[in-house]
mmCIF file of C-alpha atoms in Angstrom:
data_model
loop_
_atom_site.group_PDB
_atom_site.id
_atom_site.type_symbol
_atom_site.label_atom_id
_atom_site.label_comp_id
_atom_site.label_asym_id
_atom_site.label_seq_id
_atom_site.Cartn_x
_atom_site.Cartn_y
_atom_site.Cartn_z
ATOM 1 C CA UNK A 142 72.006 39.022 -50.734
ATOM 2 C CA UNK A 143 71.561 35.680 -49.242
ATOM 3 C CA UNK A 144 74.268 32.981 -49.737
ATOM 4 C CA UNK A 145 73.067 29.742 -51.467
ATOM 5 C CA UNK A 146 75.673 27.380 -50.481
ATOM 6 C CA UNK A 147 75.704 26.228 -46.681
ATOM 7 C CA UNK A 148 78.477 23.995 -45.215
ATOM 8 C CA UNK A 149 77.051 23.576 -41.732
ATOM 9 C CA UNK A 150 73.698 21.962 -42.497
ATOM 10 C CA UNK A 151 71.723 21.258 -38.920
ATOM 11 C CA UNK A 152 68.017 19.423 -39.333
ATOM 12 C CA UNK A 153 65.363 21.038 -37.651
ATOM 13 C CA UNK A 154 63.572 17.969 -36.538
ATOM 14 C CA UNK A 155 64.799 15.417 -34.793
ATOM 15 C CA UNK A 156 65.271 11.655 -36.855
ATOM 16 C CA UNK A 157 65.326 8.323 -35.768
ATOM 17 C CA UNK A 158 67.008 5.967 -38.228
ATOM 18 C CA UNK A 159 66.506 2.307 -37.682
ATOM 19 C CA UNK A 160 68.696 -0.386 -39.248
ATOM 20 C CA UNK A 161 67.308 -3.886 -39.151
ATOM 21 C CA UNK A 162 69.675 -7.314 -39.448
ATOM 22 C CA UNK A 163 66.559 -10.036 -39.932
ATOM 23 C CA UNK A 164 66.661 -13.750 -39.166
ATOM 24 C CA UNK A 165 63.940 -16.289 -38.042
ATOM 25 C CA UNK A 166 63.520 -16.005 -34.577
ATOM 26 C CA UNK A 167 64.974 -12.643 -33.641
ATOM 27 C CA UNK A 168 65.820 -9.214 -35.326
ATOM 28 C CA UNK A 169 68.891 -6.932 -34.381
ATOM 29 C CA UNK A 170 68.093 -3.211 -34.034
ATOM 30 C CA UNK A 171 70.710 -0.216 -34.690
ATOM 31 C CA UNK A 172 68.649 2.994 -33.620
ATOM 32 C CA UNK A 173 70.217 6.218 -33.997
ATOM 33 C CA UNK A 174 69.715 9.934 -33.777
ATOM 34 C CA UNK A 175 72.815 11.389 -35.094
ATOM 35 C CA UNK A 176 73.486 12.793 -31.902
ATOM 36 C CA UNK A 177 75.033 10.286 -29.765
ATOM 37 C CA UNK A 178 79.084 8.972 -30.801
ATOM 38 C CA UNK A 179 77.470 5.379 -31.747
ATOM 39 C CA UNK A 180 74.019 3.642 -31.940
ATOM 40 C CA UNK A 181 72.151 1.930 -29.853
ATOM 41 C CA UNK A 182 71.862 -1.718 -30.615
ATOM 42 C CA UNK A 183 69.231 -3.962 -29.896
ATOM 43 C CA UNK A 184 67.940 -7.712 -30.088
ATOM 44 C CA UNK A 185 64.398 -8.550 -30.031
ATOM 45 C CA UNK A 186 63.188 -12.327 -30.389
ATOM 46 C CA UNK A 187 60.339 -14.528 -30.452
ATOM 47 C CA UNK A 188 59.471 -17.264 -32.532
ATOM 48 C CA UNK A 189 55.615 -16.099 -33.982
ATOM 49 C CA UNK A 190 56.560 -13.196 -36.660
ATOM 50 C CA UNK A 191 53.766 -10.855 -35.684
ATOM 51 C CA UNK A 192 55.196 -10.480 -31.666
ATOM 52 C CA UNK A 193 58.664 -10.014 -32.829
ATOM 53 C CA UNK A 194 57.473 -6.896 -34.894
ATOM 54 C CA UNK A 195 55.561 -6.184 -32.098
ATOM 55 C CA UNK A 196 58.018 -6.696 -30.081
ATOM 56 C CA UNK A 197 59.911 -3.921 -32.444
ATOM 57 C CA UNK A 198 56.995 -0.878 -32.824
ATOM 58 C CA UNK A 199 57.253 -1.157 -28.895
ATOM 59 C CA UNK A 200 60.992 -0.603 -28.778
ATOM 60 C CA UNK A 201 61.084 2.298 -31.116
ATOM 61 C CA UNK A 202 58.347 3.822 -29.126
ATOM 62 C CA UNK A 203 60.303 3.637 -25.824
ATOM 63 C CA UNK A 204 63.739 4.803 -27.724
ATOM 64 C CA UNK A 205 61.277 7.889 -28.928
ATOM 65 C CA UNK A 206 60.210 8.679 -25.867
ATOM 66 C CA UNK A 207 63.400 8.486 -23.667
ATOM 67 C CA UNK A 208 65.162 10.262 -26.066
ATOM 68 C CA UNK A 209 63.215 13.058 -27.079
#
């Protein structure tokens, strides 16, 4: 018999979550992996919308890589 309940519940995969703070010319970043004590925070900033989220693909990209 198997037990259904489990206490200690450790994902399989690894997760980035990514928190965003938005204003007008620059976005803050929290990026986390559950793994490290706090997250890593971030500022990216430019003043045309479609760099800045640029700007942010290419940041979670390099946080993917370096940390997996």
């Amino acid at each position: 018999m198997l037990a259904t309940l489990r206490n200690d519940f450790t994902a399989e995969k690894v997760v980035l979550a990514v928190a965003l703070e938005l204003s007008n010319g620059s976005w803050k970043m929290g990026l986390s992996d559950g793994r490290r004590a706090r997250p890593t925070v971030i500022t990216v900033s430019d003043e045309q919308p479609h760099a800045r989220l640029m700007a942010a693909v290419k940041v979670i990209q390099e946080i993917l890589m370096k940390w997996l």
